[in-house]
Short mmCIF file of C-alpha atoms and ligand atoms in Angstrom, two decimals:
data_model
loop_
_atom_site.label_atom_id
_atom_site.label_comp_id
_atom_site.label_asym_id
_atom_site.label_seq_id
_atom_site.Cartn_x
_atom_site.Cartn_y
_atom_site.Cartn_z
CA MET F 1 162.56 145.97 -222.01
CA SER F 2 164.69 148.73 -223.44
CA SER F 3 164.47 152.31 -222.26
CA GLN F 4 164.30 155.10 -224.80
CA PRO F 5 167.59 155.54 -226.66
CA PRO F 6 168.87 159.06 -227.29
CA ASN F 7 168.60 161.12 -230.46
CA PRO F 8 169.89 160.78 -233.14
CA LEU F 9 168.12 157.46 -233.36
CA PRO F 10 169.79 154.32 -234.55
CA ALA F 11 168.51 153.31 -237.95
CA LEU F 12 166.74 150.01 -238.35
CA THR F 13 168.64 148.32 -241.14
CA ASN F 14 168.15 145.10 -243.07
CA LEU F 15 164.36 145.09 -243.03
CA VAL F 16 162.88 142.52 -245.37
CA GLY F 17 159.64 143.46 -247.13
CA PHE F 18 159.63 147.15 -246.17
CA SER F 19 161.90 149.69 -247.81
CA GLU F 20 162.31 153.35 -248.61
CA ARG F 21 162.66 154.27 -252.29
CA ASN F 22 163.23 157.88 -253.32
CA GLY F 23 161.82 159.16 -250.06
CA CYS F 24 158.73 156.96 -250.11
CA TRP F 25 158.17 153.80 -248.03
CA PHE F 26 156.90 150.60 -249.63
CA ALA F 27 155.51 147.28 -248.42
CA GLU F 28 157.08 144.94 -250.97
CA GLU F 29 155.97 146.55 -254.28
CA ILE F 30 153.17 148.75 -252.94
CA PRO F 31 153.59 152.34 -251.66
CA LEU F 32 152.31 152.67 -248.09
CA THR F 33 150.44 155.83 -249.11
CA GLN F 34 148.35 153.71 -251.48
CA LEU F 35 147.55 151.15 -248.75
CA ALA F 36 146.50 153.92 -246.35
CA GLU F 37 144.28 155.43 -249.04
CA GLN F 38 142.67 152.08 -249.82
CA PHE F 39 142.29 150.56 -246.35
CA GLY F 40 142.38 153.53 -243.94
CA THR F 41 144.44 154.04 -240.79
CA PRO F 42 145.54 152.86 -238.29
CA LEU F 43 146.50 149.82 -240.34
CA TYR F 44 148.65 146.77 -239.65
CA ILE F 45 150.59 145.66 -242.72
CA TYR F 46 152.50 142.39 -242.96
CA SER F 47 154.94 141.30 -245.65
CA LYS F 48 154.54 137.69 -246.76
CA ARG F 49 158.10 137.72 -248.05
CA ALA F 50 159.37 138.79 -244.61
CA LEU F 51 157.52 135.91 -242.90
CA GLU F 52 158.94 133.44 -245.40
CA THR F 53 162.45 134.84 -245.10
CA ALA F 54 162.47 134.56 -241.30
CA PHE F 55 161.11 131.02 -241.44
CA ALA F 56 163.69 130.03 -244.06
CA ALA F 57 166.43 131.37 -241.77
CA TYR F 58 165.29 128.95 -239.04
CA GLU F 59 164.97 126.12 -241.55
CA ARG F 60 168.53 126.61 -242.80
CA ALA F 61 169.80 125.94 -239.29
CA CYS F 62 167.91 122.64 -239.29
CA PHE F 63 170.25 121.26 -241.96
CA THR F 64 173.89 120.26 -241.60
CA LEU F 65 176.32 118.92 -244.19
CA LYS F 66 175.11 115.47 -243.15
CA GLY F 67 171.46 116.28 -243.87
CA LYS F 68 168.34 117.26 -241.97
CA ARG F 69 168.56 117.40 -238.19
CA ARG F 70 165.67 116.14 -236.10
CA ALA F 71 164.62 119.69 -235.34
CA SER F 72 161.36 121.45 -236.08
CA ILE F 73 159.80 124.87 -235.71
CA PHE F 74 156.62 125.53 -233.76
CA PHE F 75 155.46 129.12 -234.29
CA ALA F 76 154.46 130.70 -230.96
CA VAL F 77 150.97 131.83 -231.88
CA LYS F 78 150.61 134.43 -229.15
CA ALA F 79 153.00 136.71 -231.06
CA ASN F 80 150.57 136.96 -233.99
CA SER F 81 147.50 134.76 -234.16
CA ASN F 82 145.92 136.01 -237.39
CA LEU F 83 144.65 132.97 -239.32
CA ALA F 84 146.34 134.08 -242.55
CA VAL F 85 149.69 134.51 -240.77
CA MET F 86 149.30 131.10 -239.12
CA ASN F 87 148.32 129.57 -242.45
CA CYS F 88 151.45 130.94 -244.15
CA PHE F 89 153.55 129.21 -241.51
CA LYS F 90 151.53 126.01 -241.82
CA GLU F 91 152.16 125.98 -245.58
CA LEU F 92 155.87 126.40 -244.88
CA GLY F 93 155.79 123.34 -242.62
CA ALA F 94 155.64 124.92 -239.16
CA GLY F 95 153.92 123.49 -236.13
CA PHE F 96 152.36 125.72 -233.48
CA ASP F 97 153.06 126.50 -229.84
CA LEU F 98 149.72 127.26 -228.18
CA VAL F 99 148.91 128.81 -224.82
CA SER F 100 145.10 128.75 -224.76
CA GLY F 101 142.06 126.87 -225.95
CA GLY F 102 141.39 129.80 -228.28
CA GLU F 103 144.77 129.42 -229.94
CA LEU F 104 144.18 125.67 -230.22
CA ASP F 105 140.88 126.36 -232.00
CA ARG F 106 142.66 128.72 -234.37
CA ALA F 107 145.22 126.05 -235.24
CA LEU F 108 142.51 123.43 -235.83
CA THR F 109 140.52 125.95 -237.91
CA ILE F 110 143.37 126.33 -240.39
CA GLY F 111 143.73 122.54 -240.54
CA ALA F 112 146.99 122.18 -238.60
CA LYS F 113 147.80 118.55 -237.84
CA PRO F 114 147.35 117.72 -234.13
CA SER F 115 150.82 116.15 -234.20
CA SER F 116 152.19 119.63 -235.04
CA LEU F 117 150.76 121.24 -231.90
CA VAL F 118 152.23 121.72 -228.45
CA PHE F 119 150.06 123.13 -225.69
CA ALA F 120 151.74 125.23 -223.01
CA GLY F 121 150.67 127.71 -220.34
CA VAL F 122 150.91 128.03 -216.58
CA GLY F 123 147.16 127.94 -215.90
CA LYS F 124 145.48 125.49 -218.28
CA SER F 125 141.81 125.05 -217.35
CA ALA F 126 140.16 121.62 -217.22
CA THR F 127 138.24 122.58 -220.35
CA GLU F 128 141.44 123.44 -222.19
CA ILE F 129 143.13 120.20 -221.11
CA ARG F 130 140.09 118.24 -222.33
CA GLN F 131 140.20 120.16 -225.60
CA ALA F 132 143.93 119.48 -226.10
CA LEU F 133 143.63 115.77 -225.29
CA THR F 134 140.57 115.35 -227.51
CA ALA F 135 142.38 117.07 -230.39
CA GLY F 136 145.36 114.75 -229.85
CA VAL F 137 148.14 117.33 -229.54
CA LYS F 138 151.76 116.20 -229.70
CA CYS F 139 152.48 117.30 -226.15
CA LEU F 140 151.23 119.25 -223.15
CA ASN F 141 153.98 121.28 -221.52
CA VAL F 142 153.30 121.02 -217.80
CA GLU F 143 154.33 123.39 -215.02
CA SER F 144 153.31 121.74 -211.71
CA ILE F 145 152.45 118.49 -209.95
CA ALA F 146 148.90 119.71 -209.44
CA GLU F 147 148.59 120.14 -213.19
CA LEU F 148 150.00 116.63 -213.82
CA GLU F 149 147.34 115.19 -211.54
CA GLN F 150 144.62 117.17 -213.27
CA ILE F 151 145.77 115.98 -216.71
CA ASN F 152 145.96 112.38 -215.48
CA ARG F 153 142.40 112.59 -214.12
CA ILE F 154 141.00 114.09 -217.34
CA ALA F 155 142.86 111.54 -219.51
CA ARG F 156 141.32 108.75 -217.42
CA GLU F 157 137.87 110.30 -217.95
CA LEU F 158 138.47 110.42 -221.70
CA SER F 159 140.10 106.94 -221.72
CA CYS F 160 143.14 108.29 -223.50
CA ARG F 161 146.83 108.75 -222.80
CA ALA F 162 148.31 112.20 -222.25
CA PRO F 163 151.72 113.01 -223.78
CA ILE F 164 153.53 115.35 -221.41
CA SER F 165 156.72 117.34 -221.02
CA LEU F 166 157.81 119.27 -217.94
CA ARG F 167 158.81 122.91 -218.24
CA VAL F 168 162.06 123.44 -216.40
CA ASN F 169 162.97 126.79 -214.92
CA PRO F 170 166.73 126.44 -215.53
CA ASP F 171 167.50 129.40 -213.26
CA VAL F 172 170.19 130.78 -215.53
CA ASP F 173 172.14 133.30 -213.49
CA ALA F 174 170.83 136.65 -214.70
CA LEU F 175 173.81 138.45 -213.12
CA THR F 176 176.25 136.87 -215.53
CA HIS F 177 174.07 137.92 -218.46
CA PRO F 178 172.86 141.43 -217.68
CA TYR F 179 171.29 141.89 -221.12
CA ILE F 180 168.47 139.57 -220.23
CA SER F 181 167.79 140.37 -216.63
CA THR F 182 164.02 140.31 -217.17
CA GLY F 183 162.10 137.06 -217.24
CA LEU F 184 164.65 134.62 -215.94
CA LYS F 185 163.84 134.48 -212.25
CA ASP F 186 160.14 134.69 -212.93
CA ASN F 187 158.85 132.11 -210.51
CA LYS F 188 155.43 131.89 -212.08
CA PHE F 189 156.95 129.88 -214.93
CA GLY F 190 158.30 126.37 -215.00
CA ILE F 191 159.28 123.92 -212.31
CA ALA F 192 162.15 124.96 -210.06
CA TYR F 193 165.33 123.24 -211.23
CA HIS F 194 165.90 121.21 -208.06
CA GLU F 195 162.29 119.94 -208.12
CA VAL F 196 162.34 118.66 -211.69
CA LEU F 197 163.64 115.10 -211.14
CA LYS F 198 161.21 114.57 -208.29
CA THR F 199 158.35 115.82 -210.46
CA TYR F 200 159.28 113.43 -213.31
CA ARG F 201 159.27 110.56 -210.78
CA GLU F 202 155.77 111.59 -209.72
CA ALA F 203 154.67 111.83 -213.35
CA ALA F 204 155.98 108.30 -213.97
CA LEU F 205 153.58 107.01 -211.30
CA LEU F 206 150.51 108.51 -212.97
CA ALA F 207 148.95 105.80 -215.14
CA GLN F 208 147.52 107.87 -217.99
CA LEU F 209 150.63 109.95 -218.68
CA ASP F 210 153.21 109.35 -221.41
CA ILE F 211 156.39 111.21 -220.56
CA VAL F 212 157.69 112.34 -223.95
CA GLY F 213 159.84 115.41 -223.41
CA ILE F 214 161.33 118.25 -221.45
CA ASP F 215 161.05 121.96 -222.17
CA CYS F 216 162.27 125.37 -221.15
CA HIS F 217 161.69 128.95 -222.27
CA ILE F 218 164.01 131.43 -220.66
CA GLY F 219 162.46 134.72 -221.70
CA SER F 220 161.79 136.99 -224.63
CA GLN F 221 163.64 139.59 -226.71
CA ILE F 222 166.91 137.94 -225.71
CA THR F 223 169.88 139.19 -227.71
CA ALA F 224 172.66 136.98 -226.30
CA THR F 225 173.33 133.31 -227.04
CA ALA F 226 175.25 132.46 -223.87
CA PRO F 227 172.25 132.18 -221.52
CA TYR F 228 170.65 129.69 -223.92
CA LEU F 229 173.77 127.54 -223.86
CA ASP F 230 173.79 127.64 -220.05
CA ALA F 231 170.13 126.69 -219.94
CA ILE F 232 170.64 123.86 -222.44
CA ASP F 233 173.51 122.44 -220.39
CA LYS F 234 171.38 122.39 -217.28
CA VAL F 235 168.43 120.79 -219.05
CA LEU F 236 170.63 118.16 -220.73
CA ASP F 237 172.05 117.24 -217.32
CA LEU F 238 168.49 116.42 -216.32
CA VAL F 239 167.94 114.34 -219.48
CA THR F 240 171.04 112.28 -218.61
CA GLN F 241 169.93 111.84 -215.02
CA LEU F 242 166.42 110.80 -216.06
CA LYS F 243 167.82 108.22 -218.50
CA LYS F 244 169.76 106.64 -215.62
CA GLU F 245 166.47 106.29 -213.80
CA GLY F 246 164.80 104.68 -216.83
CA ILE F 247 162.85 107.74 -217.93
CA ILE F 248 163.72 108.09 -221.61
CA LEU F 249 162.76 111.37 -223.25
CA ARG F 250 162.03 111.69 -226.95
CA HIS F 251 162.20 115.45 -227.36
CA LEU F 252 163.78 118.59 -226.03
CA ASP F 253 161.77 121.79 -226.50
CA LEU F 254 164.00 124.85 -226.26
CA GLY F 255 161.22 127.45 -226.33
CA GLY F 256 161.51 130.76 -228.15
CA GLY F 257 162.77 134.14 -227.10
CA LEU F 258 165.32 135.21 -229.71
CA GLY F 259 165.25 139.00 -229.88
CA ILE F 260 164.80 141.16 -232.96
CA ASP F 261 166.29 144.48 -233.95
CA TYR F 262 163.91 147.30 -232.98
CA GLY F 263 166.64 149.84 -233.75
CA PRO F 264 169.01 149.93 -230.76
CA GLU F 265 169.53 146.16 -230.47
CA ASP F 266 172.06 143.93 -232.12
CA PRO F 267 170.63 140.41 -231.84
CA PRO F 268 172.36 137.43 -233.42
CA ALA F 269 171.07 136.40 -236.85
CA ILE F 270 168.45 133.63 -236.74
CA THR F 271 170.44 131.00 -238.65
CA GLU F 272 173.69 131.65 -236.80
CA PHE F 273 172.00 131.64 -233.38
CA THR F 274 169.97 128.49 -234.07
CA THR F 275 172.93 126.64 -235.57
CA THR F 276 174.99 127.41 -232.47
CA ILE F 277 172.27 126.03 -230.24
CA LEU F 278 171.59 122.89 -232.26
CA ASP F 279 175.32 122.21 -232.63
CA HIS F 280 175.67 122.56 -228.87
CA VAL F 281 173.04 119.89 -228.21
CA ALA F 282 174.57 117.58 -230.83
CA ALA F 283 178.10 118.11 -229.48
CA ARG F 284 176.98 116.87 -226.10
CA GLY F 285 175.94 113.60 -227.72
CA PHE F 286 172.19 114.08 -227.77
CA GLU F 287 171.72 113.62 -231.50
CA ASP F 288 168.82 111.22 -230.94
CA LEU F 289 166.74 113.79 -229.14
CA GLU F 290 164.21 115.52 -231.38
CA ILE F 291 164.53 119.30 -230.92
CA LEU F 292 161.55 121.64 -230.89
CA LEU F 293 161.98 125.40 -231.30
CA GLU F 294 159.17 127.82 -230.47
CA PRO F 295 160.05 131.20 -231.98
CA GLY F 296 157.39 133.90 -231.99
CA ARG F 297 158.76 137.44 -232.14
CA SER F 298 161.74 136.57 -234.37
CA LEU F 299 159.41 135.09 -237.05
CA VAL F 300 156.92 137.97 -237.24
CA GLY F 301 158.22 141.03 -235.37
CA ASN F 302 159.95 142.69 -238.29
CA ALA F 303 157.45 141.31 -240.81
CA GLY F 304 154.81 143.82 -239.72
CA ILE F 305 154.34 147.57 -239.34
CA LEU F 306 151.56 149.82 -238.10
CA ILE F 307 150.80 152.89 -240.17
CA THR F 308 149.04 155.88 -238.70
CA ARG F 309 148.01 159.36 -239.82
CA VAL F 310 149.10 162.57 -238.11
CA GLU F 311 146.04 164.40 -236.75
CA TYR F 312 147.66 167.43 -235.12
CA LEU F 313 151.01 168.90 -234.29
CA LYS F 314 150.90 170.47 -230.87
CA HIS F 315 153.66 172.64 -229.49
CA GLY F 316 153.61 172.49 -225.70
CA ALA F 317 155.60 174.52 -223.17
CA SER F 318 158.52 172.09 -223.04
CA LYS F 319 157.66 169.44 -225.64
CA ASN F 320 156.26 169.06 -229.12
CA PHE F 321 153.56 166.47 -229.61
CA CYS F 322 152.70 164.66 -232.79
CA VAL F 323 149.14 163.42 -232.22
CA VAL F 324 148.35 160.44 -234.45
CA ASP F 325 145.30 158.24 -235.05
CA ALA F 326 146.91 155.08 -233.62
CA ALA F 327 147.06 154.64 -229.86
CA MET F 328 148.06 152.39 -226.99
CA ASN F 329 145.01 150.23 -227.67
CA ASP F 330 146.43 149.45 -231.14
CA LEU F 331 150.05 148.92 -230.08
CA MET F 332 150.44 148.40 -226.37
CA ARG F 333 154.17 147.67 -226.11
CA PRO F 334 155.38 151.25 -225.52
CA ALA F 335 152.76 151.85 -222.78
CA LEU F 336 153.22 148.39 -221.27
CA TYR F 337 157.00 147.98 -221.29
CA GLY F 338 158.34 151.38 -222.31
CA ALA F 339 159.34 149.52 -225.48
CA TYR F 340 161.04 151.30 -228.34
CA HIS F 341 159.75 151.14 -231.93
CA SER F 342 161.38 152.98 -234.83
CA ILE F 343 158.99 155.52 -236.36
CA VAL F 344 159.49 156.88 -239.86
CA ALA F 345 157.68 159.37 -242.08
CA VAL F 346 156.07 157.40 -244.90
CA GLN F 347 156.83 160.18 -247.40
CA GLN F 348 159.72 162.58 -247.12
CA GLN F 349 158.41 166.11 -246.57
CA ALA F 350 159.76 169.61 -246.84
CA ALA F 351 158.52 170.25 -243.27
CA GLU F 352 160.91 171.50 -240.59
CA PRO F 353 162.34 168.57 -238.59
CA LEU F 354 161.40 168.83 -234.91
CA THR F 355 161.64 166.54 -231.92
CA TYR F 356 158.21 165.14 -231.04
CA ASP F 357 156.59 162.76 -228.66
CA VAL F 358 154.35 160.64 -230.88
CA VAL F 359 151.12 160.18 -228.93
CA GLY F 360 147.64 158.75 -229.52
CA PRO F 361 144.19 160.15 -228.74
CA VAL F 362 143.51 157.89 -225.73
CA CYS F 363 142.87 159.58 -222.38
CA GLU F 364 145.99 158.27 -220.59
CA SER F 365 149.38 159.90 -220.20
CA GLY F 366 150.81 156.45 -220.90
CA ASP F 367 149.35 156.64 -224.39
CA TRP F 368 152.50 157.28 -226.38
CA LEU F 369 154.11 155.36 -229.24
CA GLY F 370 157.51 157.05 -229.31
CA LYS F 371 159.33 159.70 -227.31
CA ASP F 372 161.73 162.40 -228.51
CA ARG F 373 161.60 161.49 -232.19
CA LEU F 374 163.09 163.74 -234.81
CA LEU F 375 160.43 163.96 -237.53
CA ALA F 376 159.73 166.25 -240.46
CA VAL F 377 155.94 166.04 -240.60
CA LYS F 378 152.73 168.03 -240.92
CA ALA F 379 149.09 167.17 -240.17
CA THR F 380 147.61 164.45 -242.45
CA ASP F 381 151.05 162.92 -243.13
CA LEU F 382 151.53 159.21 -242.55
CA LEU F 383 153.94 157.62 -240.09
CA ALA F 384 155.03 153.99 -240.04
CA ILE F 385 155.74 152.34 -236.69
CA LEU F 386 158.18 149.58 -237.53
CA SER F 387 158.71 146.14 -235.97
CA ALA F 388 155.03 145.86 -235.02
CA GLY F 389 154.36 142.33 -236.32
CA ALA F 390 154.79 140.59 -232.96
CA TYR F 391 152.72 141.34 -229.84
CA GLY F 392 151.12 144.17 -231.80
CA PHE F 393 147.63 143.34 -233.01
CA THR F 394 147.36 140.36 -230.62
CA MET F 395 147.69 142.69 -227.62
CA SER F 396 145.34 145.34 -228.99
CA SER F 397 142.12 146.25 -227.24
CA ASN F 398 138.98 148.34 -227.62
CA TYR F 399 139.86 150.82 -224.87
CA ASN F 400 138.10 154.17 -225.37
CA SER F 401 135.63 152.29 -227.63
CA ARG F 402 138.15 152.28 -230.43
CA PRO F 403 137.50 149.59 -233.06
CA ARG F 404 140.59 147.52 -233.68
CA ALA F 405 142.70 148.26 -236.77
CA ALA F 406 142.44 146.29 -240.00
CA GLU F 407 145.24 143.87 -240.94
CA ILE F 408 146.64 143.56 -244.46
CA MET F 409 149.09 141.08 -245.94
CA VAL F 410 151.15 142.21 -248.90
CA ASP F 411 152.50 139.67 -251.38
CA GLY F 412 154.52 141.33 -254.13
CA ASP F 413 152.24 143.86 -255.79
CA ARG F 414 149.04 142.47 -254.23
CA ALA F 415 147.47 143.37 -250.88
CA PHE F 416 144.91 141.22 -249.07
CA VAL F 417 142.66 142.10 -246.16
CA ILE F 418 143.36 139.42 -243.55
CA ARG F 419 141.24 141.06 -240.88
CA GLU F 420 138.61 143.67 -241.57
CA ARG F 421 138.56 146.83 -239.53
CA GLU F 422 136.09 146.47 -236.64
CA THR F 423 132.99 148.64 -236.68
CA VAL F 424 131.91 150.59 -233.62
CA ALA F 425 128.55 148.76 -233.59
CA GLU F 426 130.42 145.46 -233.25
CA LEU F 427 131.92 146.71 -230.01
CA TRP F 428 128.57 146.66 -228.19
CA SER F 429 126.91 143.90 -230.16
CA LYS F 430 127.14 141.60 -227.12
CA GLU F 431 126.03 144.21 -224.58
CA ARG F 432 122.46 144.31 -223.21
CA LEU F 433 120.43 146.96 -221.36
CA LEU F 434 118.70 146.00 -218.12
CA PRO F 435 114.97 145.18 -218.50
CA LYS F 436 112.60 148.17 -217.97
C1 PLP L 517 155.99 133.44 -225.56
C2 PLP L 517 156.53 132.10 -225.69
C3 PLP L 517 157.31 131.75 -226.80
C4 PLP L 517 157.69 132.74 -227.88
O1 PLP L 517 158.52 133.74 -227.39
P1 PLP L 517 159.17 134.81 -228.40
O2 PLP L 517 159.94 135.70 -227.50
O3 PLP L 517 158.03 135.52 -229.06
O4 PLP L 517 160.00 134.06 -229.36
C5 PLP L 517 157.74 130.46 -226.91
N1 PLP L 517 157.46 129.53 -225.96
C6 PLP L 517 156.73 129.83 -224.87
C7 PLP L 517 156.45 128.77 -223.86
C8 PLP L 517 156.24 131.12 -224.69
O5 PLP L 517 155.53 131.42 -223.60
#
């Protein structure tokens, strides 16, 4: 993940759904000050228009002059699993990429069709496999022979067939693509490239399995297209080889991972990137293969923000601190990865601009949201932490007994609570004292 870029900070441009007008930030048609007043802080705010715009950008790439390609979009739920967010994508025609039984339950709760669900994850429990097979998901993305055997056994128990795909670790050479050096050689994920054919042969011997596809996912927050093309080439070579051996695959799942602009980045646009990839597959003569895409971050990351109120300005010996009411438990990415989020003052102020570290109230030095930010603020002002729609709320916790923030979805001039703010009493509602 990116290190902290220097001041002056690059501006985050081209945001959909959030804009500054006459020195005041808005979510669609509503001033952020009004939302803070009404719903309190810290507060996650999503723009419905931004979700729809990002999805439409993927959809556009699914059409050519000749018509609709056999390509579909499965939203990676772990990026933002709020039911209202998932339901927006369902209404738009998305399927879902799931990595736990909990996410599967969420998808079923909003009435997603089982045929629109793929179930992935390196450590699926027997319970989760049973749950996925009983629901009748489109495919289980499998990562080891041991897992294949487990799925086969459970399918036999349930007297059903199990549709499976193998997740390939395409081992794209990170050295040739230095922008994406994280995540590619991560051995926890996928089946080593040279083991894949052997593993398919083993799968073909297991009576309850239907081999339906092949998948890969080469990382996250990737801002270059070339490593995807390399990975696709390697995976397609396997598809060709398998066909020669009589193992005919129906789909190719290319995973997610397209990066977004947090400020310093310059990722390719969704439509352009996706078109390049789909054209690449088609050009190699694989037009019959159905393509699955599993974007998470690029669908929701810039469709959400976190707003927070300034509690205190504190002028230390060598640094100025802007202490706010949001913390690492609300947005973990800075503490976890050193990730950069743009931070803006919600209302332009006459205050003197100073360079601050924006920090939360949690008792950890790692509890910061932004470092060395030039801000003109005073206590009680509001700040907006941008690009917080992906891996924001879903990674939040109750550390320091902090109730999790509320989530709001804005649609034009209307705002809807899509998750109520937690109460402190809810935090210990499942805790019990020892008997006297
Ligand atoms: C996390 C994940 C995704 C989504 O990744 P993004 O970077 O959010 O697009 C897609 N597929 C799999 C298998 C994943 O683990």
